[in-house]
mmCIF file of C-alpha atoms in Angstrom:
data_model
loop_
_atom_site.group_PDB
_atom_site.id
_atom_site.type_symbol
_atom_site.label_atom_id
_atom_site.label_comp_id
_atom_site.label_asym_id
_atom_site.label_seq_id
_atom_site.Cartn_x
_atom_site.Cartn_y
_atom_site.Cartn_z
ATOM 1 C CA UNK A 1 -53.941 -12.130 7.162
ATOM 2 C CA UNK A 2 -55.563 -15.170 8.474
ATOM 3 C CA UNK A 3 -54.289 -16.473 11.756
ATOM 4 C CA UNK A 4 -53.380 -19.976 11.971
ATOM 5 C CA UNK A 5 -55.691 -22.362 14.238
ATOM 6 C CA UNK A 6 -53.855 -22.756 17.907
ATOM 7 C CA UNK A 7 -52.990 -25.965 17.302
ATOM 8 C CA UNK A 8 -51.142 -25.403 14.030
ATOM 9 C CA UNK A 9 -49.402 -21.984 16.376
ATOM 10 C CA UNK A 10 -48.424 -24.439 18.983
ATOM 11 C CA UNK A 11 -47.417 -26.948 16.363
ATOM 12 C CA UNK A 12 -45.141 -23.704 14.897
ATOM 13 C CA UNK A 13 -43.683 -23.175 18.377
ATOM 14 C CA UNK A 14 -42.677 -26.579 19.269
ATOM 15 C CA UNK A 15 -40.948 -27.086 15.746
ATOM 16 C CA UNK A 16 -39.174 -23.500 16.554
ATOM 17 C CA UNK A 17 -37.924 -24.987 19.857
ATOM 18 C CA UNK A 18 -36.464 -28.063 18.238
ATOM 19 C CA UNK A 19 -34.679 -26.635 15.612
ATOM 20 C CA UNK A 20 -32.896 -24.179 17.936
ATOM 21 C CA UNK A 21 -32.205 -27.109 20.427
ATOM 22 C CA UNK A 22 -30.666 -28.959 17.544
ATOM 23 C CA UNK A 23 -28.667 -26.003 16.378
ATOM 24 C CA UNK A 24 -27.091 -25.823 19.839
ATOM 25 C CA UNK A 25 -26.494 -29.569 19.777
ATOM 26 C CA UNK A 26 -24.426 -29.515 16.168
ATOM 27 C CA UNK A 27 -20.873 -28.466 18.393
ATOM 28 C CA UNK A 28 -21.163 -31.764 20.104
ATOM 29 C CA UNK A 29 -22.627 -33.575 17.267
ATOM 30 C CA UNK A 30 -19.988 -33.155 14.576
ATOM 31 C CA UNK A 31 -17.197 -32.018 16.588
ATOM 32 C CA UNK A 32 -16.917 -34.639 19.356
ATOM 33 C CA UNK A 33 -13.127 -35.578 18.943
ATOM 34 C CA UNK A 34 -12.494 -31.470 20.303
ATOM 35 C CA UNK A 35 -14.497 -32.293 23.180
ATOM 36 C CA UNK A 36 -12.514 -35.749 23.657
ATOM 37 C CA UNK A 37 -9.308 -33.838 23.561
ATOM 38 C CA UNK A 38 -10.790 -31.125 25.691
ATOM 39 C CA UNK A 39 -11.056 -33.513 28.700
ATOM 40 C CA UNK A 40 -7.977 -35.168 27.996
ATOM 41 C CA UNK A 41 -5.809 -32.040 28.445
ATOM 42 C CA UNK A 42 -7.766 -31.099 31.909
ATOM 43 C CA UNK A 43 -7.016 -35.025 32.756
ATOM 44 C CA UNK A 44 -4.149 -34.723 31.721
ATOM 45 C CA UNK A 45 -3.071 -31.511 34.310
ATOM 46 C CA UNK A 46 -5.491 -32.821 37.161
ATOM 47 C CA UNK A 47 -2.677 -35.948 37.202
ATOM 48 C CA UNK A 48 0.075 -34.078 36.962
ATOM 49 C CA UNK A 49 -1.102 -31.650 40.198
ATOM 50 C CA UNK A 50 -2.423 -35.219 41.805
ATOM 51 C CA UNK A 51 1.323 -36.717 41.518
ATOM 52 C CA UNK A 52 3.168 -33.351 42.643
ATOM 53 C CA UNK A 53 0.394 -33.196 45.524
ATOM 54 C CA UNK A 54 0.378 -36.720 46.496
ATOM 55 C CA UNK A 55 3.818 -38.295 45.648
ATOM 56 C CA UNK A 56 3.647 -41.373 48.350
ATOM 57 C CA UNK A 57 0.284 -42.094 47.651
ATOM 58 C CA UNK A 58 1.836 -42.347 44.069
ATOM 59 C CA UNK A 59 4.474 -44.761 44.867
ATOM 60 C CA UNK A 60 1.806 -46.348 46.461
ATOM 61 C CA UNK A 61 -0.081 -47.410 43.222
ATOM 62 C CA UNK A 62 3.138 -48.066 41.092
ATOM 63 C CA UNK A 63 3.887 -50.176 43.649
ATOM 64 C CA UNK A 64 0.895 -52.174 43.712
ATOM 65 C CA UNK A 65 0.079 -52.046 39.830
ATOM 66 C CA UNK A 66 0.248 -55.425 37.865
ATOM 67 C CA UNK A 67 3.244 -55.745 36.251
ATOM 68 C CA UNK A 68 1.800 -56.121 32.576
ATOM 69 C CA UNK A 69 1.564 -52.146 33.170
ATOM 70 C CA UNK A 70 5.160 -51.501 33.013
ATOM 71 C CA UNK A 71 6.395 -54.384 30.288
ATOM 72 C CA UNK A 72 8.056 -51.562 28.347
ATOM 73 C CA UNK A 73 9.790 -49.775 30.662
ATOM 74 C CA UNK A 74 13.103 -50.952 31.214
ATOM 75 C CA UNK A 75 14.516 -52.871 34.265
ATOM 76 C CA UNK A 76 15.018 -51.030 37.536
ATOM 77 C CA UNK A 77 13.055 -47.951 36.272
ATOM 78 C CA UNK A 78 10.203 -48.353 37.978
ATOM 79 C CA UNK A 79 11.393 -49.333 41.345
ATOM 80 C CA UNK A 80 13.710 -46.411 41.192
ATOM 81 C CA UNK A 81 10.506 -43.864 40.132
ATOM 82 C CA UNK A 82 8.911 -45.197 43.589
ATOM 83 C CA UNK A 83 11.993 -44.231 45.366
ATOM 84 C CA UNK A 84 12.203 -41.116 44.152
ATOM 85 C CA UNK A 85 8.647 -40.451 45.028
ATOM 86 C CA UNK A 86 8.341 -41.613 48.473
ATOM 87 C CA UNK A 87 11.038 -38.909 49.620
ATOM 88 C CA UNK A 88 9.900 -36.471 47.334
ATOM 89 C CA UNK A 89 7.738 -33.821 49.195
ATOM 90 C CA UNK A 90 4.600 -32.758 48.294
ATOM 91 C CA UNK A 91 4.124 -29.538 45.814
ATOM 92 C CA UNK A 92 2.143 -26.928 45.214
ATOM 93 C CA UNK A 93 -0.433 -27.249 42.083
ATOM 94 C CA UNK A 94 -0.017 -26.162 38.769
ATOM 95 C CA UNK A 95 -2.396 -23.561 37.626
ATOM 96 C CA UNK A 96 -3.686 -23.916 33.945
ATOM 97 C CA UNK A 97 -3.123 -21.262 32.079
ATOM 98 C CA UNK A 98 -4.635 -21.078 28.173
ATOM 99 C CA UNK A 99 -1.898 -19.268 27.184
ATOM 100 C CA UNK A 100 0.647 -22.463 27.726
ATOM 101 C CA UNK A 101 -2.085 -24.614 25.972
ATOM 102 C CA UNK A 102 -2.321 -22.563 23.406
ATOM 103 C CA UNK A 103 1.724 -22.464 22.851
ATOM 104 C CA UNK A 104 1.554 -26.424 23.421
ATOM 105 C CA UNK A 105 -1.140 -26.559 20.957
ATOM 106 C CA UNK A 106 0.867 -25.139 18.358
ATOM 107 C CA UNK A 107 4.062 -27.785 18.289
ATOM 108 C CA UNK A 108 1.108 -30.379 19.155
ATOM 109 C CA UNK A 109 -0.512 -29.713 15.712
ATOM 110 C CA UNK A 110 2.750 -29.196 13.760
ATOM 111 C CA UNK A 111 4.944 -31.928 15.111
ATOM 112 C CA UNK A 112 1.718 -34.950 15.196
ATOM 113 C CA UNK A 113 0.371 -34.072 11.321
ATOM 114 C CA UNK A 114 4.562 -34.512 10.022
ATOM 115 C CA UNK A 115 5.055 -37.548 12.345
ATOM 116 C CA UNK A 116 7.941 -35.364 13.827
ATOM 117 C CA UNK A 117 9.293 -36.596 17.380
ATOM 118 C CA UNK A 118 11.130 -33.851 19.752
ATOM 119 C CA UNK A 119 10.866 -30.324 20.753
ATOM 120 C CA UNK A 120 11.961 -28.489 17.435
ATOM 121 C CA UNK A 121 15.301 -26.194 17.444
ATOM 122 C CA UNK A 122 16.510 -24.956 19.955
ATOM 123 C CA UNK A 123 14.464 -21.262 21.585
ATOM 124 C CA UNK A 124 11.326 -22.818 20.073
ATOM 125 C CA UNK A 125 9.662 -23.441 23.047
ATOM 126 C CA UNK A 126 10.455 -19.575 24.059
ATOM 127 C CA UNK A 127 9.041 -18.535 20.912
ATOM 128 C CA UNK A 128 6.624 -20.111 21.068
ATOM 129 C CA UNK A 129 5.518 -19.176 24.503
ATOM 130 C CA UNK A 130 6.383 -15.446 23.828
ATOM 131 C CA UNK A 131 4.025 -15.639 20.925
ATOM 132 C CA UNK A 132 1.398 -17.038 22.865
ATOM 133 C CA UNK A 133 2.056 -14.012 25.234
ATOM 134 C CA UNK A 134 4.202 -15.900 27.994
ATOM 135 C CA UNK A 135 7.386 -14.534 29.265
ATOM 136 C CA UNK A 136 8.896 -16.662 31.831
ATOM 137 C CA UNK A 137 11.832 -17.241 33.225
ATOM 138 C CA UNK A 138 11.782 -20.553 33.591
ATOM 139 C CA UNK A 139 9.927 -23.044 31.072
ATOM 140 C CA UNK A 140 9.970 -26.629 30.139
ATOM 141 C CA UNK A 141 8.388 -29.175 27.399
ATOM 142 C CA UNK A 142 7.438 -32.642 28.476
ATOM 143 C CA UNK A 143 5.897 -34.519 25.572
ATOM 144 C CA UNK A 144 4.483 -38.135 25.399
ATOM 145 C CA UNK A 145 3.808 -39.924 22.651
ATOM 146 C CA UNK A 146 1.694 -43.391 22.059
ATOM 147 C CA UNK A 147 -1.217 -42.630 24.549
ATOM 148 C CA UNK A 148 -4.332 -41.157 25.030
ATOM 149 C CA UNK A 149 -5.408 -42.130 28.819
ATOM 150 C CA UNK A 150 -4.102 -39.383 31.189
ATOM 151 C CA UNK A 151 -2.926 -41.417 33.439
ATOM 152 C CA UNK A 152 -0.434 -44.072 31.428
ATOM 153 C CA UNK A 153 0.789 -40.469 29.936
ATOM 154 C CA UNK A 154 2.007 -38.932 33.412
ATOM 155 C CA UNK A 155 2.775 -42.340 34.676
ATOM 156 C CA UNK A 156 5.319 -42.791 31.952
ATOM 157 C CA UNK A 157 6.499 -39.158 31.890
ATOM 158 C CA UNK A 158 6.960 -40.093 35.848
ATOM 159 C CA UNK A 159 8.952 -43.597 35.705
ATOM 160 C CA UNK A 160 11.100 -41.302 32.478
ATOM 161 C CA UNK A 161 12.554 -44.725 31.177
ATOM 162 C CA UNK A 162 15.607 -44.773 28.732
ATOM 163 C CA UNK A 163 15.745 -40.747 29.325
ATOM 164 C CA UNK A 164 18.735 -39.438 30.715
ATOM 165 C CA UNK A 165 18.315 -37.336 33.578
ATOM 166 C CA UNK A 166 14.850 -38.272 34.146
ATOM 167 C CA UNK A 167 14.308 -34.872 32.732
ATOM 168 C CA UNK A 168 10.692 -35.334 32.470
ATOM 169 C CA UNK A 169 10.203 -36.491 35.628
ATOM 170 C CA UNK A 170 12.764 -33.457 36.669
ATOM 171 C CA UNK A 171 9.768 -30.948 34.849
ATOM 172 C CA UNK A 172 6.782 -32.136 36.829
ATOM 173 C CA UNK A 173 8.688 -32.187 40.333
ATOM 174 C CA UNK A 174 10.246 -28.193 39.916
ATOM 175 C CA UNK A 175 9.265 -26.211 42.262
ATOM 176 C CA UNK A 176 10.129 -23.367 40.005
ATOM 177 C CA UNK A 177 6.811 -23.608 37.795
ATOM 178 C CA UNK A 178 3.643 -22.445 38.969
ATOM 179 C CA UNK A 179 1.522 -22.896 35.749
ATOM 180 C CA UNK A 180 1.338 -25.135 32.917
ATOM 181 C CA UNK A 181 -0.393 -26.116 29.437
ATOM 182 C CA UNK A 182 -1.819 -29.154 27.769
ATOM 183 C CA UNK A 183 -2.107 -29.863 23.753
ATOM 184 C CA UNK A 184 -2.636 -33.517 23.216
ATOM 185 C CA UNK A 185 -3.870 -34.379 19.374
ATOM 186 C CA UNK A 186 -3.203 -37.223 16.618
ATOM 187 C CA UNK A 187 0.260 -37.912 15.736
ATOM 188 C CA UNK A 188 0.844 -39.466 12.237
ATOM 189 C CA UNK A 189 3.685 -42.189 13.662
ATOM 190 C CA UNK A 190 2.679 -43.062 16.843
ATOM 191 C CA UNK A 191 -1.153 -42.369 17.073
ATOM 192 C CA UNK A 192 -1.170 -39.777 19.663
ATOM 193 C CA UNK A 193 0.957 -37.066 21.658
ATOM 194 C CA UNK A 194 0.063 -35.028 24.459
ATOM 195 C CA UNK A 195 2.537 -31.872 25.306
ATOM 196 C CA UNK A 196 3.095 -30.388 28.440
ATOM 197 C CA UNK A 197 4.680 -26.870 28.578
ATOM 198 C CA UNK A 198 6.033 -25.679 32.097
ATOM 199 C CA UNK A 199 6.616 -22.149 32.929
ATOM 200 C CA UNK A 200 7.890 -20.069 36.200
ATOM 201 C CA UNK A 201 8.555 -16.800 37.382
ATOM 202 C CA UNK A 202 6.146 -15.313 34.109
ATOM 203 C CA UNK A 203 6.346 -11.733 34.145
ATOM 204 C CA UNK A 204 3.344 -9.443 33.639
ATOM 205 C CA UNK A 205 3.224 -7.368 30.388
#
């Protein structure tokens, strides 16, 4: 068999090289909407460690943010948030854990493909998390709907206006959780949702 000339092998070679560097490319070429959602979610926990780590410093920027930021939250909320914040102590950091994620991916997919608002009947979220291997004995679900900037998410999971309770805002504050999950997808109503799942005192199996 005849040999090619060198320049036609280094021709081969260089054609090799570019198809395998566009076969590792394709993820990021056709899938790029994972890789948005990807770097939501980690946003999405980094803010949610910044505001238990940093609570003053929180009230801080509420306090200072132009009020265009807060036009639907209702009257008093936000001024009651920074309160709230500047004697709440600092916490302890959530650790990710891709076993919550994968539990909040679940009800993320389900809920934002039906247009569904809420956290399903009641035990889901513990059957949820037991399928995805959790067992805790605490958990929680915080779920926002209408964003996809990590910030404006926690921020109004934080202020928790027109919820009773502040039950969200309750979540992110417990001491009781150590770790947490993030699913945040297309929802068919309100455009996007990002869910939070909270768990504590997870026992080993």
């Amino acid at each position: 068999m005849r040999r090619p000339p060198r320049d036609s092998r280094a021709l081969a070679r260089a054609r090799s090289a570019a198809m395998l560097a566009a076969i590792f490319l394709i993820p990021a070429v056709v899938n790029p909407t994972i890789a948005r959602a990807a770097d939501l979610e980690e946003a999405v926990l980094d803010e949610v460690n910044y505001v238990r780590a940093r609570p003053a410093e929180y009230a801080r920027e509420l306090r200072h943010a132009p009020d265009w930021a807060f036009e639907q939250e209702e009257a008093g909320a936000v001024e009651e948030a920074i309160d709230f914040l500047e004697r709440q102590p600092p916490l302890a950091p959530l650790r990710g854990d891709p076993r919550l994620d994968a539990a909040a991916r679940v009800h993320a997919q389900a809920q934002g493909a039906r247009g569904d608002v809420g956290h399903g009947a009641a035990g889901s979220l513990g059957g949820r998390l037991r399928t995805a291997g959790i067992f805790a004995g605490l958990c929680a679900e915080n779920i926002s709907y209408g964003s996809d900037d990590a910030r404006a998410i926690v921020r109004q999971l934080v202020i928790d206006s027109r919820v009773a309770g502040r039950g969200h805002r309750r979540n992110i504050f417990s001491s009781g959780y150590s770790a947490a999950g993030v699913a945040c997808g297309a929802h068919r109503q309100w455009g996007s949702m990002c869910v939070i799942d909270f768990a504590g005192a997870i026992v080993q199996r």
